[in-house]
Amino acid sequence: MLIYVVNSLEMQIMGGLKMKNKSLTMLLILTLILTALTSCSTTDDLNGNTDNKTSTENEKSSEKVETVSKDNEPKEKDSQLSIDEEVVFNEKDIRITLKSFESGGLFGPEFKLLIDNDSDKNITVQVRNMSINNIMIDPIFSTDVMSGKKANDGITIMSRDLELFGIETIKEVEFVFHIFDSDEWETIVDSEVIKIVVKGAEDYVQIFQEDGELIYDGDFRIIAKNLSGPDFGMIGLDLFLENNSDRYVTIQTRDLSINGFMIDGIFSCDITPGKKAFDDIAFMESDLLDNGIEKIEEIEFSFHIFDGESWDTIEDTPTIKINF
């Protein structure tokens, strides 16, 4: 649940303020994270300690998914990881050079960049659709570069996200650059997929935390894991999602109810082809209390899956019912 709230705050701060004062922004984010960590409490009163029993109208969803957890033991320490310096983008009179990799940043590992803006426009450079070791992740990066100027900056990966997603070593990274006019807010270009291979991590094997109950199967696999929170007054149903299709998709929920009461759920997850994601369906703790719900016994909802580029509907799933 902390993932959703803090990532939302990061996007508002980094995108809305457009990084006019990065030092102040970073300090504010750190304060928010520390506040969140110290205010966390358990949801025993809401969900108890019983195991999930999941049912769905989709017959494929009756399969229990279990995985054997293993300790990853990368041969190289993080301090020995590196990347080759290279120009990763060179279009529209804008050149972006990948300079170095630093594993010990204040908030987490950083990929250092040099941006040359030889165009006649003031630009903002951001990152979209990032994955690390095939797991979708939200980085911190948004840089303004005036016409004719250069800027050094870094794509920051939050250490807390790496820990939550079970990523012990960064091996492979993919993302696209989203570049737009800082004055007009018009898109200048969205790059092709940028791929970075980290040297020193060749032998690392990523283990995916797929424990839980399979609630939907097909081109998209979705596993319900557990309830989390409350954080910032929000409860979350943690999910593991996998996109085995060749389309960039967005997955949302529809018609969510808890113990028979309609509740407004917050969930929208973007997944690129062949990637996996950890996310949660969020709902307000106050909504539960307003409906007299002291313990979550049952959640019902359906998934609405659509193409993230054309917005065409791909599938509306049958109703999924989870008992606690």
Coordinates of C-alpha atoms in Angstrom, one line a residue, residues 15-303:
G15 CA 6.1 15.9 -12.8
G16 CA 4.1 18.8 -11.4
L17 CA 7.0 20.8 -10.2
K18 CA 9.1 19.7 -13.1
M19 CA 12.2 19.5 -10.9
K20 CA 12.7 23.2 -10.5
N21 CA 14.3 22.6 -7.1
K22 CA 15.6 19.1 -6.9
S23 CA 17.2 19.3 -3.5
L24 CA 14.0 20.5 -1.9
T25 CA 12.0 17.9 -3.8
M26 CA 14.3 15.0 -2.7
L27 CA 14.1 16.3 1.0
L28 CA 10.3 16.4 0.8
I29 CA 10.1 12.8 -0.6
L30 CA 12.4 11.5 2.1
T31 CA 10.3 13.2 4.8
L32 CA 7.1 11.6 3.3
I33 CA 8.8 8.1 3.2
L34 CA 10.0 8.4 6.8
T35 CA 6.5 9.5 7.9
A36 CA 4.9 6.6 6.2
L37 CA 7.3 4.1 7.7
T38 CA 6.7 5.3 11.2
S39 CA 3.0 5.5 10.8
C40 CA 2.4 1.9 9.5
S41 CA 0.3 -0.5 11.5
T42 CA -1.2 -3.9 10.9
T43 CA -4.6 -4.9 9.5
D44 CA -5.3 -7.8 11.9
D45 CA -8.5 -6.1 13.0
L46 CA -9.7 -6.0 9.4
N47 CA -8.5 -9.3 7.9
G48 CA -7.5 -11.6 10.8
N49 CA -4.7 -14.2 10.2
T50 CA -6.6 -16.8 8.1
D51 CA -5.4 -18.0 4.7
N52 CA -7.0 -16.7 1.5
K53 CA -9.5 -18.9 -0.2
T54 CA -10.1 -17.6 -3.7
S55 CA -12.9 -18.5 -6.2
T56 CA -13.8 -17.1 -9.6
E57 CA -16.3 -17.8 -12.4
N58 CA -13.3 -18.4 -14.6
E59 CA -12.5 -22.2 -14.3
K60 CA -8.9 -21.6 -14.9
S61 CA -8.6 -19.6 -11.7
S62 CA -8.9 -22.5 -9.4
E63 CA -5.3 -23.4 -9.6
K64 CA -3.1 -22.8 -6.6
V65 CA 0.3 -21.3 -7.5
E66 CA 3.2 -22.0 -5.3
T67 CA 6.9 -21.3 -5.8
V68 CA 10.0 -22.4 -3.9
S69 CA 11.9 -19.4 -2.6
K70 CA 15.6 -19.3 -3.0
D71 CA 18.3 -17.0 -1.8
N72 CA 19.9 -15.1 -4.7
E73 CA 23.6 -15.1 -4.3
P74 CA 25.1 -12.8 -7.0
K75 CA 28.8 -13.4 -7.4
E76 CA 29.6 -9.7 -7.7
K77 CA 28.8 -7.1 -5.0
D78 CA 26.8 -4.0 -6.0
S79 CA 29.9 -1.8 -5.7
Q80 CA 31.5 -3.9 -8.5
L81 CA 28.6 -3.4 -10.9
S82 CA 29.1 -1.0 -13.9
I83 CA 27.8 -0.1 -17.3
D84 CA 29.5 1.0 -20.6
E85 CA 29.3 4.7 -21.4
E86 CA 27.3 5.1 -24.6
V87 CA 24.9 7.4 -26.4
V88 CA 21.5 5.9 -25.9
F89 CA 19.4 8.5 -27.7
N90 CA 20.2 10.9 -30.5
E91 CA 17.2 12.4 -32.3
K92 CA 15.6 15.8 -32.8
D93 CA 18.9 17.6 -32.0
I94 CA 18.8 16.0 -28.5
R95 CA 21.5 13.6 -27.4
I96 CA 21.4 11.6 -24.2
T97 CA 24.6 9.8 -23.0
L98 CA 24.6 7.1 -20.4
K99 CA 27.6 7.9 -18.3
S100 CA 27.8 5.6 -15.3
F101 CA 26.0 3.5 -12.7
E102 CA 26.2 4.3 -9.0
S103 CA 24.8 1.7 -6.5
G104 CA 25.0 3.9 -3.4
G105 CA 22.8 6.9 -4.1
L106 CA 20.8 8.6 -1.3
F107 CA 17.5 7.0 -2.3
G108 CA 18.9 4.1 -4.2
P109 CA 20.9 3.1 -7.3
E110 CA 21.4 5.8 -10.0
F111 CA 22.0 5.7 -13.7
K112 CA 23.9 8.9 -14.5
L113 CA 23.0 10.8 -17.8
L114 CA 24.3 13.7 -19.8
I115 CA 21.7 15.5 -21.8
D116 CA 22.7 17.8 -24.7
N117 CA 19.8 20.0 -26.0
D118 CA 20.9 21.4 -29.4
S119 CA 17.3 22.0 -30.4
D120 CA 15.6 25.4 -30.5
K121 CA 13.1 24.3 -27.7
N122 CA 13.3 24.2 -24.0
I123 CA 12.7 20.5 -23.1
T124 CA 11.7 18.2 -20.3
V125 CA 13.1 14.7 -20.3
Q126 CA 11.3 11.9 -18.4
V127 CA 11.3 8.1 -18.2
R128 CA 8.3 5.9 -19.0
N129 CA 7.6 2.1 -18.8
M130 CA 10.7 1.1 -16.9
S131 CA 11.4 -2.5 -15.9
I132 CA 14.3 -4.0 -14.0
N133 CA 14.9 -7.7 -14.4
N134 CA 11.5 -7.8 -16.2
I135 CA 9.7 -6.3 -13.3
M136 CA 7.8 -3.0 -13.8
I137 CA 9.1 -0.2 -11.5
D138 CA 8.6 3.6 -11.2
P139 CA 11.9 5.5 -11.1
I140 CA 12.5 9.1 -10.1
F141 CA 13.6 11.2 -13.1
S142 CA 12.5 14.5 -14.7
T143 CA 15.0 17.0 -16.1
D144 CA 14.5 20.4 -17.7
V145 CA 17.2 21.5 -20.3
M146 CA 17.1 24.9 -21.9
S147 CA 17.7 25.3 -25.6
G148 CA 21.4 25.1 -26.4
K149 CA 22.3 23.9 -22.9
K150 CA 23.4 20.6 -21.2
A151 CA 22.4 18.9 -18.0
N152 CA 23.8 16.1 -15.8
D153 CA 21.2 14.1 -13.9
G154 CA 20.5 10.6 -12.8
I155 CA 17.6 8.1 -13.0
T156 CA 17.1 7.0 -9.4
I157 CA 15.7 3.6 -8.5
M158 CA 14.2 3.6 -5.0
S159 CA 15.9 1.1 -2.7
R160 CA 12.6 0.4 -0.9
D161 CA 11.0 -0.7 -4.3
L162 CA 13.9 -3.1 -5.0
E163 CA 13.5 -4.7 -1.6
L164 CA 9.7 -4.9 -1.9
F165 CA 9.9 -6.5 -5.3
G166 CA 12.7 -9.0 -4.4
I167 CA 15.3 -7.4 -6.6
E168 CA 18.7 -8.0 -5.0
T169 CA 20.8 -7.0 -8.0
I170 CA 20.0 -4.9 -11.0
K171 CA 20.9 -7.0 -14.1
E172 CA 18.8 -5.6 -17.0
V173 CA 16.9 -2.4 -17.4
E174 CA 14.4 -1.2 -20.1
F175 CA 12.6 2.1 -20.5
V176 CA 11.7 4.8 -23.0
F177 CA 12.4 8.5 -22.9
H178 CA 9.4 10.8 -23.0
I179 CA 10.6 14.2 -24.2
F180 CA 8.3 17.2 -24.4
D181 CA 8.3 21.0 -24.9
S182 CA 8.7 22.6 -21.4
D183 CA 6.8 25.7 -22.5
E184 CA 4.0 24.2 -24.6
W185 CA 3.8 20.8 -22.9
E186 CA 3.6 19.2 -26.4
T187 CA 5.3 15.8 -26.9
I188 CA 8.5 16.1 -29.0
V189 CA 9.4 12.4 -29.1
D190 CA 8.9 9.1 -27.3
S191 CA 12.0 7.0 -27.9
E192 CA 12.4 3.4 -28.8
V193 CA 13.0 1.0 -25.9
I194 CA 16.3 1.7 -24.3
K195 CA 18.0 -1.4 -23.0
I196 CA 20.8 -1.4 -20.4
V197 CA 22.8 -4.5 -19.4
V198 CA 24.7 -4.1 -16.1
K199 CA 28.2 -5.6 -16.1
G200 CA 29.1 -7.8 -13.2
A201 CA 25.5 -9.2 -12.8
E202 CA 25.6 -11.8 -15.6
D203 CA 25.2 -14.7 -13.2
Y204 CA 22.4 -13.3 -11.2
V205 CA 19.0 -15.1 -11.5
Q206 CA 15.9 -13.1 -10.6
I207 CA 13.4 -15.0 -8.4
F208 CA 9.8 -13.8 -8.8
Q209 CA 7.6 -13.7 -5.7
E210 CA 4.6 -15.6 -7.2
D211 CA 3.3 -17.1 -4.0
G212 CA -0.4 -16.6 -3.5
E213 CA -3.7 -17.6 -5.2
L214 CA -4.1 -17.6 -9.0
I215 CA -7.3 -15.5 -9.6
Y216 CA -7.0 -15.0 -13.4
D217 CA -5.1 -16.9 -16.1
G218 CA -4.6 -16.5 -19.8
D219 CA -2.5 -14.0 -21.7
F220 CA -2.5 -12.2 -18.4
R221 CA -1.8 -14.0 -15.1
I222 CA -2.9 -12.3 -11.9
I223 CA -2.2 -13.7 -8.4
A224 CA -3.7 -12.3 -5.2
K225 CA -1.1 -12.3 -2.4
N226 CA -2.4 -10.6 0.8
L227 CA -3.9 -7.6 2.4
S228 CA -1.5 -4.8 3.5
G229 CA -1.8 -1.5 5.4
P230 CA -3.3 0.7 6.6
D231 CA -0.8 3.3 5.2
F232 CA -2.0 6.9 5.0
G233 CA -5.5 5.6 5.8
M234 CA -5.5 3.1 2.8
I235 CA -5.8 -0.7 2.8
G236 CA -4.4 -2.7 -0.2
L237 CA -4.9 -6.1 -1.7
D238 CA -1.5 -6.9 -3.1
L239 CA -1.3 -8.5 -6.5
F240 CA 1.4 -10.1 -8.8
L241 CA 0.6 -9.5 -12.5
E242 CA 2.2 -10.9 -15.6
N243 CA 1.7 -9.8 -19.2
N244 CA 2.3 -12.7 -21.6
S245 CA 0.8 -11.0 -24.6
D246 CA 2.5 -8.9 -27.2
R247 CA 0.6 -5.7 -26.3
Y248 CA 1.2 -2.9 -23.9
V249 CA -1.8 -3.1 -21.5
T250 CA -3.5 -1.3 -18.7
I251 CA -5.4 -3.4 -16.1
Q252 CA -8.0 -1.8 -13.9
T253 CA -10.8 -3.0 -11.5
R254 CA -14.5 -2.6 -11.8
D255 CA -17.5 -3.1 -9.5
L256 CA -15.5 -3.7 -6.3
S257 CA -17.4 -4.7 -3.2
I258 CA -16.3 -5.7 0.3
N259 CA -18.5 -7.9 2.5
G260 CA -21.4 -7.0 0.1
F261 CA -20.9 -3.2 0.3
M262 CA -19.9 -1.3 -2.8
I263 CA -16.5 0.4 -2.2
D264 CA -14.5 2.7 -4.4
G265 CA -11.2 0.9 -5.3
I266 CA -8.1 2.5 -6.7
F267 CA -6.2 0.4 -9.2
S268 CA -4.6 1.0 -12.6
C269 CA -1.5 -1.0 -13.6
D270 CA 0.5 -0.5 -16.8
I271 CA 2.5 -3.5 -18.0
T272 CA 4.6 -3.8 -21.2
P273 CA 4.8 -7.0 -23.2
G274 CA 6.5 -9.9 -21.4
K275 CA 6.9 -8.1 -18.1
K276 CA 5.7 -8.6 -14.6
A277 CA 4.4 -6.2 -11.9
F278 CA 3.6 -5.9 -8.2
D279 CA 0.7 -3.6 -7.4
D280 CA -2.2 -3.3 -5.1
I281 CA -5.9 -2.6 -5.2
A282 CA -6.3 0.3 -2.8
F283 CA -9.4 1.3 -0.8
M284 CA -9.9 3.8 2.0
E285 CA -10.0 2.5 5.6
S286 CA -12.7 5.2 6.4
D287 CA -15.0 3.7 3.7
L288 CA -14.8 0.3 5.5
L289 CA -15.6 2.0 8.8
D290 CA -18.5 4.0 7.3
N291 CA -20.0 0.7 6.2
G292 CA -19.6 -0.9 9.5
I293 CA -16.9 -3.3 8.2
E294 CA -14.6 -4.3 11.1
K295 CA -13.1 -7.4 9.4
I296 CA -12.7 -8.1 5.7
E297 CA -14.3 -11.4 4.9
E298 CA -15.0 -11.2 1.2
I299 CA -13.9 -9.0 -1.8
E300 CA -15.6 -9.1 -5.2
F301 CA -14.5 -7.3 -8.4
S302 CA -13.7 -7.8 -12.1
F303 CA -10.7 -6.7 -14.2

